[in-house]
XYZ file of N, CA and C in Angstrom:
480
model
N 0.929 -1.451 0.150
C -0.075 0.195 -0.149
C 0.726 1.216 0.084
N 0.383 2.163 -0.743
C 1.188 3.395 -0.710
C 1.241 4.188 0.349
N 2.445 4.987 0.865
C 2.597 5.526 1.779
C 2.136 4.958 3.154
N 2.650 3.642 2.970
C 2.369 2.613 4.280
C 3.429 3.242 5.593
N 4.348 4.070 5.397
C 5.457 4.460 6.173
C 5.257 5.653 7.086
N 3.819 6.201 6.736
C 3.823 7.449 7.336
C 2.988 7.317 8.733
N 3.551 7.739 9.971
C 2.435 7.641 11.267
C 0.983 7.631 11.219
N 0.711 8.783 10.119
C -0.726 8.956 9.860
C -1.460 7.611 9.537
N -0.864 6.922 8.321
C -1.436 5.553 7.845
C -1.371 4.726 8.860
N 0.090 4.395 9.533
C 0.042 3.550 10.844
C -1.056 3.596 11.787
N -1.397 4.935 12.256
C -2.155 5.219 13.297
C -3.784 4.707 12.786
N -4.207 4.976 11.585
C -5.234 4.597 10.682
C -5.508 3.130 10.852
N -4.322 2.490 10.627
C -4.331 0.878 10.411
C -4.670 0.475 12.033
N -3.577 0.941 12.906
C -3.887 0.330 13.958
C -5.150 0.636 14.731
N -5.985 1.603 14.564
C -7.202 2.115 14.997
C -8.463 1.202 14.145
N -7.905 0.458 13.250
C -8.956 -0.334 12.422
C -9.753 0.519 11.725
N -9.450 1.720 11.211
C -10.068 2.491 10.428
C -10.143 2.235 9.009
N -11.281 1.930 8.297
C -11.427 1.915 6.749
C -10.803 3.232 6.156
N -9.725 2.961 5.419
C -9.257 4.272 4.703
C -8.782 3.954 3.461
N -8.734 4.889 2.322
C -8.370 4.559 1.307
C -6.913 5.763 1.182
N -5.797 5.232 0.592
C -4.557 5.998 0.425
C -4.822 6.604 -1.079
N -4.385 7.742 -1.116
C -4.481 8.464 -2.724
C -3.005 9.248 -2.585
N -2.253 9.062 -3.781
C -0.902 9.912 -4.014
C -1.362 10.320 -5.375
N -0.663 11.649 -5.241
C -0.652 12.627 -6.621
C 0.752 13.302 -6.605
N 0.953 13.788 -7.751
C 2.150 14.315 -7.979
C 2.146 15.953 -7.598
N 2.810 16.147 -6.508
C 3.083 17.750 -5.921
C 3.427 18.552 -7.155
N 2.926 19.598 -7.418
C 3.273 20.761 -8.335
C 3.255 22.125 -7.666
N 3.417 23.255 -8.772
C 3.210 24.394 -8.229
C 2.135 24.632 -7.767
N 1.718 25.013 -6.523
C 0.303 25.177 -5.918
C 0.162 26.552 -5.752
N -0.103 27.317 -6.615
C -0.492 28.531 -6.605
C -1.872 29.290 -5.516
N -2.708 28.108 -5.524
C -3.993 27.983 -4.800
C -3.812 27.497 -3.530
N -2.664 27.127 -2.961
C -2.254 26.403 -1.968
C -2.376 24.760 -2.101
N -1.771 24.095 -1.137
C -1.592 22.693 -1.196
C -2.864 21.798 -1.157
N -4.058 22.275 -0.360
C -5.351 21.440 -0.172
C -5.993 21.539 -1.851
N -5.938 22.827 -2.232
C -6.715 23.114 -3.616
C -6.158 22.388 -4.892
N -4.776 21.946 -4.789
C -3.969 21.683 -5.424
C -4.078 20.056 -5.373
N -4.217 19.898 -4.188
C -4.535 18.337 -3.799
C -5.784 17.735 -4.444
N -6.921 18.773 -4.523
C -8.244 18.434 -5.164
C -8.140 18.414 -6.249
N -7.470 19.608 -7.214
C -7.183 19.474 -8.639
C -6.610 18.162 -8.870
N -5.461 18.003 -8.451
C -4.839 16.456 -8.802
C -5.257 15.307 -8.673
N -6.162 15.354 -7.459
C -6.978 13.793 -7.547
C -8.522 13.935 -8.079
N -8.919 14.879 -8.769
C -10.163 15.076 -9.724
C -11.294 15.108 -8.500
N -10.994 15.378 -7.348
C -11.961 15.529 -6.319
C -12.453 16.535 -6.069
N -13.913 17.022 -5.631
C -14.671 18.029 -5.466
C -13.911 18.631 -4.140
N -13.568 19.827 -4.209
C -12.809 20.832 -3.441
C -13.741 20.623 -1.686
N -15.203 20.415 -1.829
C -15.690 20.428 -0.599
C -15.246 19.385 0.302
N -14.843 18.050 -0.428
C -14.571 17.183 0.250
C -13.071 16.957 0.699
N -12.331 17.992 0.170
C -10.682 17.644 0.701
C -10.531 18.764 1.935
N -10.155 18.303 2.898
C -10.087 19.056 4.098
C -8.326 19.468 4.476
N -8.136 20.625 4.858
C -6.592 20.865 5.356
C -6.599 20.954 7.028
N -5.734 20.687 7.536
C -5.189 20.358 8.766
C -4.484 21.374 9.317
N -5.045 22.361 9.999
C -4.223 23.786 10.792
C -4.050 23.356 12.119
N -2.934 23.968 12.542
C -2.867 24.121 14.030
C -2.649 25.258 14.493
N -3.758 25.680 15.594
C -3.657 26.952 16.351
C -3.378 26.867 17.670
N -3.570 28.070 18.516
C -3.458 27.936 19.884
C -4.623 28.487 20.460
N -5.352 27.745 21.539
C -6.769 28.323 22.008
C -6.262 28.393 23.411
N -6.364 29.784 23.799
C -6.027 29.866 25.277
C -4.540 29.461 25.517
N -3.813 29.388 24.629
C -2.181 28.984 24.917
C -2.077 27.326 24.746
N -3.223 26.660 24.471
C -3.021 25.421 24.228
C -3.291 24.941 22.776
N -2.464 24.080 22.415
C -2.751 23.695 20.880
C -4.169 22.877 20.376
N -4.471 23.362 19.260
C -5.573 22.685 18.775
C -5.778 22.476 17.378
N -6.152 21.374 17.153
C -6.154 21.137 15.510
C -7.485 21.196 14.927
N -7.475 21.915 13.904
C -8.661 22.537 13.032
C -8.566 21.849 11.947
N -9.712 21.185 11.293
C -9.745 20.369 10.065
C -10.814 21.186 9.303
N -10.740 22.096 8.317
C -11.475 22.602 7.515
C -11.329 22.377 6.089
N -12.300 22.510 5.321
C -12.426 22.423 3.852
C -11.449 23.222 3.133
N -10.741 22.790 1.997
C -9.581 23.643 1.575
C -10.167 24.928 0.818
N -11.403 25.107 0.618
C -11.989 26.022 0.324
C -12.120 27.307 0.956
N -12.011 27.182 2.393
C -12.486 27.945 3.362
C -11.178 28.504 4.213
N -11.489 29.663 5.092
C -10.879 29.910 6.037
C -11.054 29.375 7.277
N -10.269 29.086 8.394
C -10.580 29.009 9.541
C -10.903 30.202 10.581
N -12.143 30.066 11.249
C -12.617 31.108 11.611
C -11.983 30.915 12.991
N -11.151 31.664 13.664
C -10.357 31.679 15.078
C -11.414 31.957 16.095
N -12.398 32.788 15.920
C -13.439 33.216 16.924
C -14.198 31.686 16.852
N -14.562 31.172 16.158
C -15.380 30.059 15.945
C -14.833 28.775 16.636
N -13.362 28.803 16.181
C -12.745 27.685 16.841
C -12.608 27.876 18.254
N -12.213 29.130 18.693
C -12.092 29.340 20.177
C -13.608 28.883 20.932
N -14.631 29.234 20.393
C -15.883 28.993 20.845
C -16.366 27.595 20.950
N -15.936 26.788 19.932
C -16.133 25.388 19.852
C -15.721 24.523 20.671
N -14.421 25.136 21.743
C -14.079 24.208 22.649
C -14.193 24.875 24.028
N -15.022 25.929 23.977
C -15.238 26.828 25.128
C -13.828 27.693 25.467
N -13.295 27.983 24.677
C -12.097 28.992 24.792
C -12.460 30.254 24.345
N -11.507 31.299 24.949
C -11.766 32.663 24.700
C -11.056 33.276 23.571
N -9.913 32.819 23.154
C -8.764 33.355 22.408
C -8.215 32.379 21.596
N -8.160 32.451 20.314
C -7.453 31.850 19.381
C -6.568 32.087 18.553
N -5.430 31.991 18.167
C -4.643 32.426 17.092
C -3.645 31.076 16.470
N -3.402 31.575 15.142
C -2.789 30.436 14.123
C -1.252 30.127 15.111
N -0.850 29.035 15.193
C 0.214 28.533 15.587
C 1.331 28.699 14.642
N 2.496 29.262 14.793
C 3.655 29.682 13.918
C 4.039 28.140 13.387
N 4.662 28.363 12.055
C 4.549 26.976 11.318
C 5.602 26.082 12.013
N 6.554 26.683 12.546
C 7.688 25.771 13.151
C 7.231 25.133 14.388
N 6.226 25.888 15.088
C 5.577 25.285 16.314
C 4.773 23.915 15.685
N 4.000 24.201 14.527
C 3.099 23.440 13.937
C 3.714 22.014 13.600
N 4.944 22.274 12.857
C 5.689 21.047 12.619
C 6.321 20.298 13.808
N 6.559 21.285 14.515
C 7.347 20.806 15.946
C 6.243 19.473 16.732
N 5.105 20.151 16.884
C 4.196 19.699 17.733
C 3.389 18.546 16.937
N 3.401 18.364 15.561
C 2.797 17.477 15.017
C 3.547 16.212 14.377
N 4.679 16.698 14.229
C 5.789 15.708 13.564
C 5.885 15.809 11.877
N 4.782 16.684 11.358
C 4.984 16.935 9.929
C 5.216 18.061 9.424
N 5.239 18.233 8.136
C 5.806 19.647 7.741
C 4.440 20.098 7.052
N 4.608 21.491 7.050
C 3.427 22.328 6.416
C 3.064 21.802 5.090
N 1.912 21.664 4.818
C 1.350 21.136 3.396
C 1.198 19.646 3.497
N 1.508 18.886 4.779
C 1.520 17.575 4.861
C 1.147 17.077 6.310
N 0.418 18.192 6.977
C 0.026 17.907 8.402
C -1.109 17.156 8.255
N -0.893 15.821 9.118
C -2.317 14.684 8.920
C -2.657 15.052 10.398
N -4.084 14.714 10.406
C -4.714 14.993 11.760
C -4.615 13.716 12.477
N -4.152 12.468 12.008
C -3.905 11.471 12.490
C -2.235 11.171 12.956
N -2.073 10.358 13.927
C -0.354 9.944 14.000
C 0.145 11.148 14.047
N 0.051 12.344 15.031
C 0.770 13.300 15.218
C 1.287 12.846 16.677
N 2.748 13.791 16.866
C 3.515 13.331 18.060
C 2.759 13.681 19.132
N 2.100 14.407 19.320
C 1.235 15.144 20.620
C -0.081 15.085 20.264
N -0.896 14.372 21.068
C -2.494 14.506 20.563
C -3.053 15.961 21.423
N -3.870 16.405 20.494
C -4.393 17.924 20.692
C -5.889 17.713 20.682
N -6.717 18.733 21.265
C -7.874 18.752 20.993
C -8.321 18.963 19.593
N -8.890 18.233 18.925
C -9.275 18.247 17.434
C -10.785 19.093 17.237
N -10.786 19.821 16.188
C -12.244 20.051 15.889
C -12.560 19.898 14.062
N -13.401 19.163 13.885
C -13.820 19.152 12.367
C -15.084 20.112 11.944
N -14.734 20.785 10.859
C -15.882 21.715 10.475
C -17.072 20.838 10.014
N -18.235 21.302 10.450
C -19.774 20.753 10.489
C -19.661 20.174 8.909
N -19.259 21.015 7.935
C -19.571 20.925 6.580
C -19.118 19.424 6.073
N -18.174 18.755 6.585
C -17.525 17.495 6.643
C -18.709 16.500 6.673
N -19.466 16.438 7.393
C -20.685 15.237 7.907
C -21.504 15.002 6.894
N -21.377 16.177 5.993
C -22.449 16.127 4.720
C -22.017 15.109 3.711
N -20.481 14.581 3.807
C -20.096 13.570 2.919
C -19.609 12.243 3.503
N -20.182 11.284 2.556
C -19.740 9.905 3.142
C -18.133 9.720 3.499
N -17.401 10.183 2.572
C -15.938 10.326 2.822
C -15.543 11.981 2.586
N -14.353 11.945 3.453
C -13.514 13.126 3.300
C -12.153 12.907 3.148
N -11.479 13.547 2.491
C -9.791 13.529 2.065
C -8.989 14.315 3.253
N -8.196 13.798 3.655
C -7.370 14.800 4.545
C -5.687 14.174 4.388
N -5.024 15.030 4.537
C -3.189 14.582 4.531
C -3.247 13.203 5.264
N -2.333 12.470 4.331
C -1.741 11.416 4.754
C -0.393 11.154 5.442
N -0.068 12.429 5.693
C 1.061 12.614 6.486
C 2.525 13.269 5.580
N 2.468 13.485 4.315
C 3.241 14.111 3.577
C 2.721 14.755 2.515
N 3.278 15.983 1.717
C 2.617 16.291 0.666
C 2.736 15.331 -0.348
N 1.493 15.152 -1.283
C 1.224 14.629 -2.286
C 0.474 12.873 -1.949
N 0.067 13.063 -0.368
C -0.574 11.623 -0.075
C -1.653 12.234 0.897
N -2.859 11.855 0.407
C -4.067 11.931 0.925
C -4.997 10.600 1.626
N -5.559 10.582 2.465
C -6.423 9.475 2.874
C -7.899 9.902 2.964
N -8.615 9.164 2.434
C -9.969 9.098 2.558
C -10.606 8.130 3.389
N -11.233 9.282 4.392
C -11.858 8.446 5.401
C -13.391 8.821 5.644
N -14.172 8.071 6.274
C -15.391 8.575 6.868
C -15.543 9.872 7.921
N -16.423 10.830 7.891
C -15.911 11.732 8.960
C -16.363 11.247 10.233
N -17.042 10.340 10.207
C -17.663 9.588 11.553
C -16.508 9.115 12.278
N -15.757 8.189 11.351
C -14.600 7.608 11.821
C -13.434 8.586 12.250
N -13.389 9.454 11.724
C -12.353 10.532 11.999
C -12.541 11.202 13.566
N -14.074 11.611 13.607
C -14.426 12.131 14.630
C -14.346 11.037 16.013
N -14.372 9.870 15.526
C -14.334 8.589 16.933
C -12.926 8.485 17.024
N -12.175 8.222 15.951
C -10.807 7.991 16.315
C -10.001 9.212 17.193
N -10.310 10.541 16.834
C -9.573 11.576 17.160
C -10.140 12.202 18.260
N -11.598 11.839 18.490
C -12.414 12.517 19.624
C -12.671 13.733 19.391
N -12.759 14.144 18.118
C -12.999 15.508 17.510
C -14.346 16.105 17.791
N -14.383 17.588 18.054
C -15.475 18.474 18.287
C -16.063 18.482 16.831
N -17.239 18.495 16.638
C -17.695 19.197 15.352
C -18.262 20.286 15.559
N -18.075 21.224 14.816
C -18.537 22.684 14.919
C -18.263 23.266 13.506
N -18.720 24.475 13.132
C -18.892 25.309 11.979
C -17.771 25.940 12.270
N -16.545 25.822 11.704
C -15.210 26.713 12.114
C -14.712 27.459 10.744
N -15.321 26.732 9.573
C -14.640 27.393 8.233
C -15.790 28.806 7.773
N -15.035 29.735 7.199
C -15.637 30.560 6.463
C -15.092 30.714 4.909
N -15.829 31.166 4.165
C -15.263 31.372 2.849
C -14.429 32.345 2.724
N -13.382 31.957 1.512
C -12.194 32.803 1.541
C -12.634 34.326 0.999
């Protein structure tokens, strides 16, 4: 199976989560990694999600939002009962997750953090998230993602 070596794939396999691995060639991504992945895979951008790391009241928080949107920091904080949220610095996101920007997966991170999945994801039978490196996506059911990550489901994305 492609991508077997990533911590994300190992975590999904260990948890017994049904998933499908999709690889694609990473090119110039003027629209960003997520929209580039949707284009390369021929998948509706509504189903492709990016994994972002923020700090809510000083604690790390993972947000999973559709690639077409932006993360509302105010909505993220409210979703987990916090007061203030800000994006984590790229270096902090990489250090905390063990992944590089553009390849951060919600699965198999070095440190487990509170996770919030945008509510739009549950409208789909499956969604795509990073498999742990650029050019690797995993397709999973939103319900499985919520269960394995103990994720909160809330509307945290806004349109670009």
